[in-house]
Short mmCIF file of C-alpha atoms and ligand atoms in Angstrom, two decimals:
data_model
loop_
_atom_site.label_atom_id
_atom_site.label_comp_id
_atom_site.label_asym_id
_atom_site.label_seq_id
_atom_site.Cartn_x
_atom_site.Cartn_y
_atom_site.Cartn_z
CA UNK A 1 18.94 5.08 9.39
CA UNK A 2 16.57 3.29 11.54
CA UNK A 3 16.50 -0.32 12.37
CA UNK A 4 14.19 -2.79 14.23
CA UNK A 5 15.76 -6.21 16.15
CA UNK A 6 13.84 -8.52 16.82
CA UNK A 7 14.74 -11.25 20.06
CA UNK A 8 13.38 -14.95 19.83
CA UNK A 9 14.45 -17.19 22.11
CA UNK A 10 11.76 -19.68 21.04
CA UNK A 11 9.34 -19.41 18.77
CA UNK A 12 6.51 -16.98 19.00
CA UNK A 13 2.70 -18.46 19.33
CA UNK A 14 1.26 -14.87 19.09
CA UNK A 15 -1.83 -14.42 20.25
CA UNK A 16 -3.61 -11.32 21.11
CA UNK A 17 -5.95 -8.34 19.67
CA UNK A 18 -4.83 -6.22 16.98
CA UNK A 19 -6.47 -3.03 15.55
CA UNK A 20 -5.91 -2.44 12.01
CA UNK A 21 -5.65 1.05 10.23
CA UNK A 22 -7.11 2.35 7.69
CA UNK A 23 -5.86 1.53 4.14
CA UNK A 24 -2.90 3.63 3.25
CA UNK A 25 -3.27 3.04 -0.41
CA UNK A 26 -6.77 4.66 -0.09
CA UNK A 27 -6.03 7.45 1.94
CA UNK A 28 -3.68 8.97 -0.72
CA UNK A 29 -5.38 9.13 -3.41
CA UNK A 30 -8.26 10.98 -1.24
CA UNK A 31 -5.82 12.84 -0.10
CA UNK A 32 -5.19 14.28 -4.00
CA UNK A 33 -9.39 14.93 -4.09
CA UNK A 34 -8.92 17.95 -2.22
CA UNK A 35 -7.44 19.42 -4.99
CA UNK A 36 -10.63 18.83 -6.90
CA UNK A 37 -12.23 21.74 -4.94
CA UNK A 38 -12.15 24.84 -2.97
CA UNK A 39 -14.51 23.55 0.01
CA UNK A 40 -13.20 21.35 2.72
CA UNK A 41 -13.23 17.60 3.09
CA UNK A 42 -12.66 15.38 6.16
CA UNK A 43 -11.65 11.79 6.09
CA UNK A 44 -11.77 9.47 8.84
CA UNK A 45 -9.76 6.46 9.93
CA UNK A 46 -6.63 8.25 8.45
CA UNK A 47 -3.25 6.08 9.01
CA UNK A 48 -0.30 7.45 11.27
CA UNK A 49 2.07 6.28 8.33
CA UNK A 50 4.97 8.37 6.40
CA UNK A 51 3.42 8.31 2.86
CA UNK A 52 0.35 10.38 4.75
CA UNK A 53 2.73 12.82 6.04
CA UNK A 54 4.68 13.11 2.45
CA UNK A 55 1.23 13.81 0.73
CA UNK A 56 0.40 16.19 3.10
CA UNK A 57 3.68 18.15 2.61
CA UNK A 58 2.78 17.70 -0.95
CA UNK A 59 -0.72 19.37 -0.98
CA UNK A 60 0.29 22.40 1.31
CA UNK A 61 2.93 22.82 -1.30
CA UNK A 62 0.35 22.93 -3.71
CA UNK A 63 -1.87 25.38 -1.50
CA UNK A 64 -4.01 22.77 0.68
CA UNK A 65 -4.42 23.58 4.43
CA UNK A 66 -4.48 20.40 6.57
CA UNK A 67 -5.01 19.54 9.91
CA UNK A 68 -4.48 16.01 11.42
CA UNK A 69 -6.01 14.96 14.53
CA UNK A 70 -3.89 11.93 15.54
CA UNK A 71 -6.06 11.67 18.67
CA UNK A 72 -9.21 10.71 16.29
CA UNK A 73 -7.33 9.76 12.95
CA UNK A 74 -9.33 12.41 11.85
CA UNK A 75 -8.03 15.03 8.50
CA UNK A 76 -9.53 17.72 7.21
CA UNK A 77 -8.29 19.52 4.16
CA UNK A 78 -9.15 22.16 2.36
CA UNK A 79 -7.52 23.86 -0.98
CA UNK A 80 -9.32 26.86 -1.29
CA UNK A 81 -6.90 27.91 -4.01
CA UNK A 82 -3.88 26.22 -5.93
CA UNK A 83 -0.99 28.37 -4.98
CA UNK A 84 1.30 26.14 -6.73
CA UNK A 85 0.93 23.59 -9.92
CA UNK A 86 4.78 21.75 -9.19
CA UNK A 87 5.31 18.13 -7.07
CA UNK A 88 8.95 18.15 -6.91
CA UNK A 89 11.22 15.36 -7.74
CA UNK A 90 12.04 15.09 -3.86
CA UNK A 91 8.61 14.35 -2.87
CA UNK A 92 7.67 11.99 -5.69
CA UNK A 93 10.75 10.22 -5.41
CA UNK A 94 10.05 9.58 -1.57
CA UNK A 95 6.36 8.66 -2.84
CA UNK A 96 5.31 7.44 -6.54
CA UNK A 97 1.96 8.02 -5.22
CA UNK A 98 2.40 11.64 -5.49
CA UNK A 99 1.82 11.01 -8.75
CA UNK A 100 -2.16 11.30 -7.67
CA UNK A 101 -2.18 15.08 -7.64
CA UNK A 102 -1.54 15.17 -11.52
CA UNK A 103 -5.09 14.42 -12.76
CA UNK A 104 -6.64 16.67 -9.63
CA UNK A 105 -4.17 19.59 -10.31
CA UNK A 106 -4.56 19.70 -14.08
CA UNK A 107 -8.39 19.36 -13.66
CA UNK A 108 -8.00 22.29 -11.39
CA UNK A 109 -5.49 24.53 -12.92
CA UNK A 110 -5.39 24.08 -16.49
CA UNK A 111 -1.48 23.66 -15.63
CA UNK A 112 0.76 20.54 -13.90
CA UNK A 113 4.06 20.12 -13.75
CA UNK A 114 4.71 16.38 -11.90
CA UNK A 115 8.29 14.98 -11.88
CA UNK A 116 8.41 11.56 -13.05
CA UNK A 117 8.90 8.94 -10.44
CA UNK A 118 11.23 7.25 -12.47
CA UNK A 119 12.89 3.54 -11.07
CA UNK A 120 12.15 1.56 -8.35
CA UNK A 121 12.92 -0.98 -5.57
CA UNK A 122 10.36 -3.90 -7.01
CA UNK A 123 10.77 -2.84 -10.93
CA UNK A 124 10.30 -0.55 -13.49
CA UNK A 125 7.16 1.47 -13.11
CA UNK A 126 6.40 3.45 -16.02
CA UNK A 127 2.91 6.03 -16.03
CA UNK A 128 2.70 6.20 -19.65
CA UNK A 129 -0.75 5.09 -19.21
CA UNK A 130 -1.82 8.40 -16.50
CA UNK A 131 0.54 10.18 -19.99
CA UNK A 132 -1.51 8.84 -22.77
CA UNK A 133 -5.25 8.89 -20.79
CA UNK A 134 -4.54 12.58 -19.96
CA UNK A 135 -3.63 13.61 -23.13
CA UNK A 136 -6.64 11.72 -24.31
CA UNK A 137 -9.03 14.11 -22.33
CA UNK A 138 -7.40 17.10 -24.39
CA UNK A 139 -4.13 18.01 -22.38
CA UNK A 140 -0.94 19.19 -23.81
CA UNK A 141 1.75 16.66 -22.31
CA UNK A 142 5.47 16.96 -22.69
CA UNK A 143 8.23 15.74 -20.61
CA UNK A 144 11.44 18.19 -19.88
CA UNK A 145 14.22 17.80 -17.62
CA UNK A 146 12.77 15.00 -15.89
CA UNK A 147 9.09 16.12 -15.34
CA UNK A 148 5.82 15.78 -16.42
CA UNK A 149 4.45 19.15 -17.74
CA UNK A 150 0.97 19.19 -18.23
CA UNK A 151 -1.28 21.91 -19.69
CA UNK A 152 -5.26 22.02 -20.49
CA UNK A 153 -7.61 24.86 -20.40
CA UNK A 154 -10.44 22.18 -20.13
CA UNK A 155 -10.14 18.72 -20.03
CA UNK A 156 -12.71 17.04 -22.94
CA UNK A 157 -14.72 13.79 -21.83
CA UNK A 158 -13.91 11.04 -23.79
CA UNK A 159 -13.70 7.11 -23.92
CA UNK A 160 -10.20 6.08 -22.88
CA UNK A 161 -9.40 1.79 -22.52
CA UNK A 162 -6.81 1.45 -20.43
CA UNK A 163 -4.26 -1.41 -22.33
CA UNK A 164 -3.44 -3.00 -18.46
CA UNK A 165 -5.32 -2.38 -15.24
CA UNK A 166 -3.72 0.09 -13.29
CA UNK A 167 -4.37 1.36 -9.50
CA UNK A 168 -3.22 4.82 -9.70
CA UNK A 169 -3.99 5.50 -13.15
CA UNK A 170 -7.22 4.85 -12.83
CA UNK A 171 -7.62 6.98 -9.82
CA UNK A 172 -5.68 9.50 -11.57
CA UNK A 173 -7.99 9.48 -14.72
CA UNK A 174 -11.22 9.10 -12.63
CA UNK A 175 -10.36 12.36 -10.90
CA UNK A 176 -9.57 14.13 -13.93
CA UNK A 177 -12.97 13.33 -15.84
CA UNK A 178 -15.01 14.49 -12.53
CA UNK A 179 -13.81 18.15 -13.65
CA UNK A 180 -13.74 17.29 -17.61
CA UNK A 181 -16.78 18.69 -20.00
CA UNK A 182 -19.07 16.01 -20.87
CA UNK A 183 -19.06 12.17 -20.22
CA UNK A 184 -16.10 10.19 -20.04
CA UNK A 185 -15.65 6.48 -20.17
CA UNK A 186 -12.93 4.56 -18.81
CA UNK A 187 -12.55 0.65 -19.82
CA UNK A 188 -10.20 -2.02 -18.03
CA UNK A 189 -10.58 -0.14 -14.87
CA UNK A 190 -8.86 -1.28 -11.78
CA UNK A 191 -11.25 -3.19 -9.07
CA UNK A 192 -9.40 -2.47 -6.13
CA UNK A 193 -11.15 -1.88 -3.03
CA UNK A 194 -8.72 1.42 -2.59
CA UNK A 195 -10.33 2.65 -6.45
CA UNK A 196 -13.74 1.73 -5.19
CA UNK A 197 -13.38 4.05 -1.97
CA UNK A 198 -12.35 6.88 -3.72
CA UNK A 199 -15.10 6.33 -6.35
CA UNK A 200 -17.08 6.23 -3.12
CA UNK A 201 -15.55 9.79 -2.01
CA UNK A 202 -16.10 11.57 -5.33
CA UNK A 203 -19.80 10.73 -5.33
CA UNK A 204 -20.24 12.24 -1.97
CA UNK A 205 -18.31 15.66 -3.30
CA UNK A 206 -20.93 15.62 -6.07
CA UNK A 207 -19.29 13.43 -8.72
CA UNK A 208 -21.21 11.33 -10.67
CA UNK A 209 -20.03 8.05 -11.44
CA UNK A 210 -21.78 5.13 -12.59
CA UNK A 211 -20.21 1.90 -12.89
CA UNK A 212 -18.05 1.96 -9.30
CA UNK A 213 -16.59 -1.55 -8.33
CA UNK A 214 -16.87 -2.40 -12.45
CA UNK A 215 -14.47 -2.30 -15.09
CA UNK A 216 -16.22 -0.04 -17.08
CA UNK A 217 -16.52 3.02 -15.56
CA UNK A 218 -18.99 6.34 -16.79
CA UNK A 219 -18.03 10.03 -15.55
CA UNK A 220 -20.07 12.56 -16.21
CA UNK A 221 -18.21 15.81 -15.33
CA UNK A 222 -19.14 18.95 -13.19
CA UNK A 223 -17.53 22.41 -12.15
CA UNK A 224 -18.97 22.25 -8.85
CA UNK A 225 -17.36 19.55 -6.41
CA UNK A 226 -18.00 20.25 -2.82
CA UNK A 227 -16.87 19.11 0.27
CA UNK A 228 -17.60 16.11 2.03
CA UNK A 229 -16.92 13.47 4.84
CA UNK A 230 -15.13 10.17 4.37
CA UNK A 231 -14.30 7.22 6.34
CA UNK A 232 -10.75 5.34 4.90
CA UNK A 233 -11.34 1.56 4.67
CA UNK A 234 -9.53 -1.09 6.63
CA UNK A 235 -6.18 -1.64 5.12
CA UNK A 236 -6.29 -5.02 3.62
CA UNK A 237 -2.72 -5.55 3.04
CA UNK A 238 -1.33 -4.84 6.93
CA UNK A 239 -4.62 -7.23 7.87
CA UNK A 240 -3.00 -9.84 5.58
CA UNK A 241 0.62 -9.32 7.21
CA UNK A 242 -1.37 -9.89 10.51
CA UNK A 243 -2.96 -12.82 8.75
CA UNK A 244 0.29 -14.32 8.04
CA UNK A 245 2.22 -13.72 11.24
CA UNK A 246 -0.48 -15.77 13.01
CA UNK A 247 -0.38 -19.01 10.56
CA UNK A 248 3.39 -18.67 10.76
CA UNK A 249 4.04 -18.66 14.31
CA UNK A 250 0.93 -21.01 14.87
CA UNK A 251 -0.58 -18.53 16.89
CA UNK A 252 -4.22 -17.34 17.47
CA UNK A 253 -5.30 -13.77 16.30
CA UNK A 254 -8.37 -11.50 16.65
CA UNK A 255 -8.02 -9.02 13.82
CA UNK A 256 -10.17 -5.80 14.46
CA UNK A 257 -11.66 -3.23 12.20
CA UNK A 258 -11.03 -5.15 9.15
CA UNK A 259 -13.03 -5.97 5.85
CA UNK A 260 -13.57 -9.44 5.07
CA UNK A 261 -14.70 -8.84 1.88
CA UNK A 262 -11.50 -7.19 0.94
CA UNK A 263 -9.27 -10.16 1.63
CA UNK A 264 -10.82 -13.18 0.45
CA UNK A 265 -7.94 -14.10 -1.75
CA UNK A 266 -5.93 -13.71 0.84
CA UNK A 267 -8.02 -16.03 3.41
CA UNK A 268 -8.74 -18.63 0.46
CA UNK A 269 -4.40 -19.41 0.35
CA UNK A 270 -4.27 -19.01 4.37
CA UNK A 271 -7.17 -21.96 4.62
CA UNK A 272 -5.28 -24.07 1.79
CA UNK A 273 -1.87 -23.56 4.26
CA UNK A 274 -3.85 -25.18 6.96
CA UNK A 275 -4.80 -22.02 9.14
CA UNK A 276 -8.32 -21.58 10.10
CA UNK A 277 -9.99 -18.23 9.38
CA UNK A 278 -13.43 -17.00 11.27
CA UNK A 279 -15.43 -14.28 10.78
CA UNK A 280 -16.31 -13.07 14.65
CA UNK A 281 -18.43 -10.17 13.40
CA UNK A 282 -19.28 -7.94 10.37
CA UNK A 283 -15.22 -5.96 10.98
CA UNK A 284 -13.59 -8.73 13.49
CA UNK A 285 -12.09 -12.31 12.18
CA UNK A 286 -9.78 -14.68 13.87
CA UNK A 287 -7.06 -16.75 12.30
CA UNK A 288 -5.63 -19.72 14.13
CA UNK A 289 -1.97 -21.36 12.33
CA UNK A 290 -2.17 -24.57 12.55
CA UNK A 291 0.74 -27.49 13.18
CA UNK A 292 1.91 -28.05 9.83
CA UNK A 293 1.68 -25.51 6.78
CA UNK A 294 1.03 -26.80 3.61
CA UNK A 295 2.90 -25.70 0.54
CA UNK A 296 0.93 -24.56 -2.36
CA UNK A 297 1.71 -22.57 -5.69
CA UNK A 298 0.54 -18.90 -5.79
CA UNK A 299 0.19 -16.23 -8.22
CA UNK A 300 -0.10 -12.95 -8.16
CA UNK A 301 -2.97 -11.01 -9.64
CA UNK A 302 -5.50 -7.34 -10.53
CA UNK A 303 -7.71 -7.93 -7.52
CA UNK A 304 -9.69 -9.10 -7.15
CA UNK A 305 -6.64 -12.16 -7.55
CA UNK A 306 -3.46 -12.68 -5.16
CA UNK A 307 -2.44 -9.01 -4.08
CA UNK A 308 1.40 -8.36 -5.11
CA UNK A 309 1.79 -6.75 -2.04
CA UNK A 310 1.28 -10.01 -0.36
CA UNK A 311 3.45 -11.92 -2.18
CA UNK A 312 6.60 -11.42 -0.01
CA UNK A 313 4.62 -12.36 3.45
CA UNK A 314 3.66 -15.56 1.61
CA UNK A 315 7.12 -16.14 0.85
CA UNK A 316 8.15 -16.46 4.69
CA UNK A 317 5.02 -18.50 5.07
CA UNK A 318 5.93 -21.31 2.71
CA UNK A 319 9.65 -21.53 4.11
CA UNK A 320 7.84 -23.09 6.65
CA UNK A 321 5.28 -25.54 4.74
CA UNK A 322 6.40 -29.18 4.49
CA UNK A 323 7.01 -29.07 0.59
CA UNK A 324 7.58 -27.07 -2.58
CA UNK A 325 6.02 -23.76 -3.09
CA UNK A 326 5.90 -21.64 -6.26
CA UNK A 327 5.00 -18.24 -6.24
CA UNK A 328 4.56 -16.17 -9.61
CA UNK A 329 4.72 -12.67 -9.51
CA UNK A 330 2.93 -11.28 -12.97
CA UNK A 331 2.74 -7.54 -11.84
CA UNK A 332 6.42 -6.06 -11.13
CA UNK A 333 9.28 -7.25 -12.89
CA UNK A 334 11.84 -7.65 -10.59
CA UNK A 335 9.72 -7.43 -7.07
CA UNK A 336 11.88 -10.59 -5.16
CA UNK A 337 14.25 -8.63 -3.78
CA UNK A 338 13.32 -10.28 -0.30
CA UNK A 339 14.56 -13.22 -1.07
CA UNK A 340 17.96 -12.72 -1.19
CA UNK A 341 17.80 -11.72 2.71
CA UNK A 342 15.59 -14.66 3.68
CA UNK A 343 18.22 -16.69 1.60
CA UNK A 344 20.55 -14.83 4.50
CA UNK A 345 18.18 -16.77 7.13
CA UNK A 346 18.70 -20.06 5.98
CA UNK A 347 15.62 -20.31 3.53
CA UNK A 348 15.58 -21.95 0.34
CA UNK A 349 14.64 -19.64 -2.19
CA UNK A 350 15.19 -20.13 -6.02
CA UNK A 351 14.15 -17.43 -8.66
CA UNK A 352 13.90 -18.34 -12.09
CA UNK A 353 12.37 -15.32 -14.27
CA UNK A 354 8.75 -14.41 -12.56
CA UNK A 355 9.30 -17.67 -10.47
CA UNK A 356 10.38 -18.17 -6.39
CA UNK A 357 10.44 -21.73 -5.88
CA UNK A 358 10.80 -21.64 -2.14
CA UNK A 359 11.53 -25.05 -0.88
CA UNK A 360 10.18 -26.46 2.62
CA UNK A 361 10.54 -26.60 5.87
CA UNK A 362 13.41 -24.89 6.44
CA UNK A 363 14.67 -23.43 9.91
CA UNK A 364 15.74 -19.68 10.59
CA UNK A 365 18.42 -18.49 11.83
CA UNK A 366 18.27 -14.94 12.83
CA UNK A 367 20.95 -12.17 11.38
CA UNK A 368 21.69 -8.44 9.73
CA UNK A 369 18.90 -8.38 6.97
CA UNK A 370 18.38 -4.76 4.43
CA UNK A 371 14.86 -4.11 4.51
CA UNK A 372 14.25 -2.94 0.07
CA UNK A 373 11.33 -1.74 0.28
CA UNK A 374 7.96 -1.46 1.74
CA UNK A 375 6.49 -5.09 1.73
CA UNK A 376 9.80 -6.70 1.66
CA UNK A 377 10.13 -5.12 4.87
CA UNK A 378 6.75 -6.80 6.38
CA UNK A 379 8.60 -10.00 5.07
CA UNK A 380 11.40 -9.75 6.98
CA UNK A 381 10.32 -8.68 9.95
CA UNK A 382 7.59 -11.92 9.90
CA UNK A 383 11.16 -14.15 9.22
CA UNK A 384 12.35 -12.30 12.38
CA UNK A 385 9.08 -13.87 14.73
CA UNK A 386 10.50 -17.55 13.89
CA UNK A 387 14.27 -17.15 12.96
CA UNK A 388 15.83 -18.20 16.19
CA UNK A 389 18.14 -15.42 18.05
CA UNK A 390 18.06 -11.75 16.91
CA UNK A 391 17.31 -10.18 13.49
CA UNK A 392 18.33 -6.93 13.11
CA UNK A 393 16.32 -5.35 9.65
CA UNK A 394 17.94 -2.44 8.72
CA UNK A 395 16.90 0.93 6.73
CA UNK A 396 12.93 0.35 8.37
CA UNK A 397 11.95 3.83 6.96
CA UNK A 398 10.18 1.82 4.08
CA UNK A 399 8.21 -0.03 6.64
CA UNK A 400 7.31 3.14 8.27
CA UNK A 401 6.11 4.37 5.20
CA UNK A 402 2.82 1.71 5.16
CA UNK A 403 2.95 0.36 8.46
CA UNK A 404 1.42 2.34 11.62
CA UNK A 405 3.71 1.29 14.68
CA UNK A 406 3.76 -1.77 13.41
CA UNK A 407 6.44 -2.72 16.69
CA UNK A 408 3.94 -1.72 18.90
CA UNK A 409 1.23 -3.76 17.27
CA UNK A 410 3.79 -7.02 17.99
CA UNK A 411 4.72 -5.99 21.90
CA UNK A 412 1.21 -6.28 22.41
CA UNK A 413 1.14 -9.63 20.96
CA UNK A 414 4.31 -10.40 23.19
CA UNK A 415 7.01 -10.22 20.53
CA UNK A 416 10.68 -8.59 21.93
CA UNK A 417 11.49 -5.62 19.53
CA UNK A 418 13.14 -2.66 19.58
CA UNK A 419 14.15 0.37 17.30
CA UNK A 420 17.21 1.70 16.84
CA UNK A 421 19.24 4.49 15.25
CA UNK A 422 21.88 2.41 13.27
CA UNK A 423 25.32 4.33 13.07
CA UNK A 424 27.55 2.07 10.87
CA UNK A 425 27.35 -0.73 12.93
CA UNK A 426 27.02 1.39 16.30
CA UNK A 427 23.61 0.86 16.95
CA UNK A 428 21.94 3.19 19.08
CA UNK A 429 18.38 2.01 20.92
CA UNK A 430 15.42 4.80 20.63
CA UNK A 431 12.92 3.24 21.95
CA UNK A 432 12.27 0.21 24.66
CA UNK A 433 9.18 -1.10 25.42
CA UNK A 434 8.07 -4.55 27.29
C1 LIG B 501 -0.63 0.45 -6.71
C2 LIG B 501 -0.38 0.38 -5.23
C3 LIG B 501 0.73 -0.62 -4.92
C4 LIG B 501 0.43 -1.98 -5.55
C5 LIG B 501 0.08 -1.82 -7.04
C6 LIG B 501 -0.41 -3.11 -7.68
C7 LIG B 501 -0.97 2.60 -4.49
C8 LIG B 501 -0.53 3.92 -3.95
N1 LIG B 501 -0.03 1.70 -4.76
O1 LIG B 501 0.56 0.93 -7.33
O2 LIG B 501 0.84 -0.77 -3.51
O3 LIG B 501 1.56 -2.81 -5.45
O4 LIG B 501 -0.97 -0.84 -7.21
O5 LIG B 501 -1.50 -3.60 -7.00
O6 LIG B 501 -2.15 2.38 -4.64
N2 LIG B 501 1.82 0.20 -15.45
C9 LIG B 501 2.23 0.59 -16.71
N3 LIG B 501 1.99 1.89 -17.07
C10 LIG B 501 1.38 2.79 -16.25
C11 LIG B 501 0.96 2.36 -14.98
C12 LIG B 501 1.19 1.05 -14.60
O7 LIG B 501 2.79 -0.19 -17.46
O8 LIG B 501 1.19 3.94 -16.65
C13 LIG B 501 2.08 -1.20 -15.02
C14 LIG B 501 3.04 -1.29 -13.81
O9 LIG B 501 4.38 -1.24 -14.20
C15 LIG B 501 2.65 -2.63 -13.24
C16 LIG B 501 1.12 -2.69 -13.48
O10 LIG B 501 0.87 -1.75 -14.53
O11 LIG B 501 3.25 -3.67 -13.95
C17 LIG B 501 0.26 -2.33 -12.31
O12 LIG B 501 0.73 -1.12 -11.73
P1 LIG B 501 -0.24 -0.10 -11.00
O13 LIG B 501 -1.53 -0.75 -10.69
O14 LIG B 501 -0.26 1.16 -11.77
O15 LIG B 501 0.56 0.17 -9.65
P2 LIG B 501 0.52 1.50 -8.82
O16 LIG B 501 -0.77 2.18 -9.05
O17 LIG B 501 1.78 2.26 -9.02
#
């Protein structure tokens, strides 16, 4: 298991440049478009992140050939034919996103078989809705011995409503209906940026889609998807973790590479904390923290509302606001796992149901903290940057799942971290940097 520490002897006032990568959440489910044909596609802007490298070992499973240029963040991919239909439970239980090749590879094939991701760190997470939209569009669905077996000879257009929005399933059913016979129409669509993109992606493989960015969305489906080139948008969430570390340690950041469109909920709850956010250029804003942080009530949302995968950054942000904070979480059901560690800190954190009533200011104290998942992760290691002394965050390989170097991206902004190898208790250092 890997851990990070972080040393602060005083606060840190970071300041600096920071790149951002492109969106992991929209790189994966691009990733499962190869599937949708036999010619090659290359995306750009392709995060150095785990979840990349388990979909990749997914997709040559299934028969893809990939090559990543780390050099130029550049993939290209090409699944000339599906030598396999089966994601196995070890590779969608390290990733519920593998989930994304089910649509593509039934589409495809005629034939699936996906294991079910079954429970999670932040709640149950159920794809009865990818279930009940395939078998909408004609497919034979059961489920046996913990997977998802799928069969169609050809998937049927039709008008599917979706009862809540849904990321993936939306992605999942879009792809599907690009191979299907006839029109489909898909209602309560997801808005995310990441759903847009690959919307974006299809269309240049030949799809045609009307309706992209809208929640009513029109397929009209085709045998012959090509290839096509792709550039992976800015990921909005690690620009809002940026976002955050800056109004929490008061500091002064030039974000790079980013979308400003993407993250205006995000920027709206920064300016009502106090911070001051500037767009420099079409892809570059700066944030400047200010003094005091103001305390404010937040709830999480569908974008385009409060991102969920925010909500734990925020967290860390109003332990520091002079006053109460309340912050509703309305998409997972049990996604506060975080605050039991910051608790471990010295915050003051109550959760009642869907509620974290996080009272204000409190000081840090740095110690041993489990990182729980991905986001919760980000949390902690933005608690580390103003708990005083050294916070150790243990099991990181979450963070490395969504995060690219995310250590290196905080040396450059002057923060003391290193990663270990922890041993039960006998931590070994891998890597030291100034
Ligand atoms: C995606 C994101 C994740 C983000 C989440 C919400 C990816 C790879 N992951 O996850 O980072 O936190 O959106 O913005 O893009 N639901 C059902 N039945 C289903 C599917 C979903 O009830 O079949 C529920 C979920 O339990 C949850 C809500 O719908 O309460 C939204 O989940 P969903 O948008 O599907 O999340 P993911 O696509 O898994």
């Amino acid at each position: 298991m890997e851990a990070l520490r972080i040393y602060t002897e005083k606060p840190y006032c970071l300041q600096g440049e920071v790149t951002v990568s492109g969106a992991k959440n929209a790189v994966l489910p691009a990733i499962a478009a190869c599937l949708l044909t036999e010619d090659a596609l290359e995306l750009n802007n392709v995060p150095l992140v785990k979840d990349v490298q388990t979909m990749l070992t997914l997709i040559s499973e299934l028969g893809a050939s990939c090559a990543l240029d780390e050099k130029h963040r550049t993939l290209t991919l090409q699944a000339k034919k599906i030598k396999s239909t089966e994601a196995p439970y070890k590779l969608v239980r390290a990733m519920r996103a593998s989930i994304l090749v089910l649509g593509p590879l039934l589409a495809r094939s005629g034939q699936a078989t996906v294991a079910l991701p079954g429970g999670c760190a932040i709640g149950t997470r159920p794809v009865d809705l990818h279930i009940s939209g395939l078998q909408k569009l004609g497919a034979n669905l059961k489920i046996e011995h913990g997977y998802i077996i799928a069969e169609a000879r050809r998937l049927k257009g039709t008008e599917i409503e979706f009862e809540k929005k849904t990321v993936t399933g939306t992605e999942n059913l879009v792809m599907a209906a690009c191979l299907a016979r006839g029109e489909t129409v898909l209602k309560n669509c997801a808005l995310e940026p990441e759903v847009v993109n690959l919307c974006e992606l299809l269309v240049k493989m030949g799809a045609k889609i009307d309706g992209i960015g809208e929640e009513t969305l029109r397929i009209t489906g085709s045998r012959d998807l090509g290839g096509a080139k792709h550039r992976v948008i800015p990921d909005r969430i690690e620009t809002g973790t940026f976002m955050v570390a800056s109004a929490l340690t008061r500091g002064d950041l030039i974000l790079k590479e980013v979308e400003p469109r993407h993250i205006e909920a995000i920027t709206d709850k920064l300016i009502i904390a106090g911070s001051q956010v500037e767009q420099v250029s079409p892809n570059i804003i700066r944030v400047r923290g200010s003094e005091e942080i103001k305390p404010q009530d937040i709830t999480t949302a569908p974008y385009p509302g409060f991102p969920t995968d925010m909500q734990a950054q925020f967290m860390v942000l109003m332990t520091q606001a002079n006053g109460r904070s309340i912050i509703t979480e309305t998409i997972f059901d049990r996604r506060f796992a975080h605050a039991n560690e910051l608790l471990r800190l010295g915050a003051s954190i109550e959760i009642e149901g869907d509620k974290a009533i996080i009272k204000g200011k409190t000081s840090l104290s740095g110690a041993e903290v489990m990182a729980t998942d991905l986001r919760a992760s980000a949390c902690l290691v933005l608690a580390g940057l103003i708990a005083t002394g050294q916070t150790t965050i243990n099991d990181i390989e979450h963070l490395d799942r969504g995060y690219e170097r995310i250590e290196e991206k905080l040396r450059q902004l002057g923060v003391r971290i290193e990663r270990f190898i922890s041993n039960n208790n006998n931590h070994r250092k891998v890597e030291v940097k100034s």
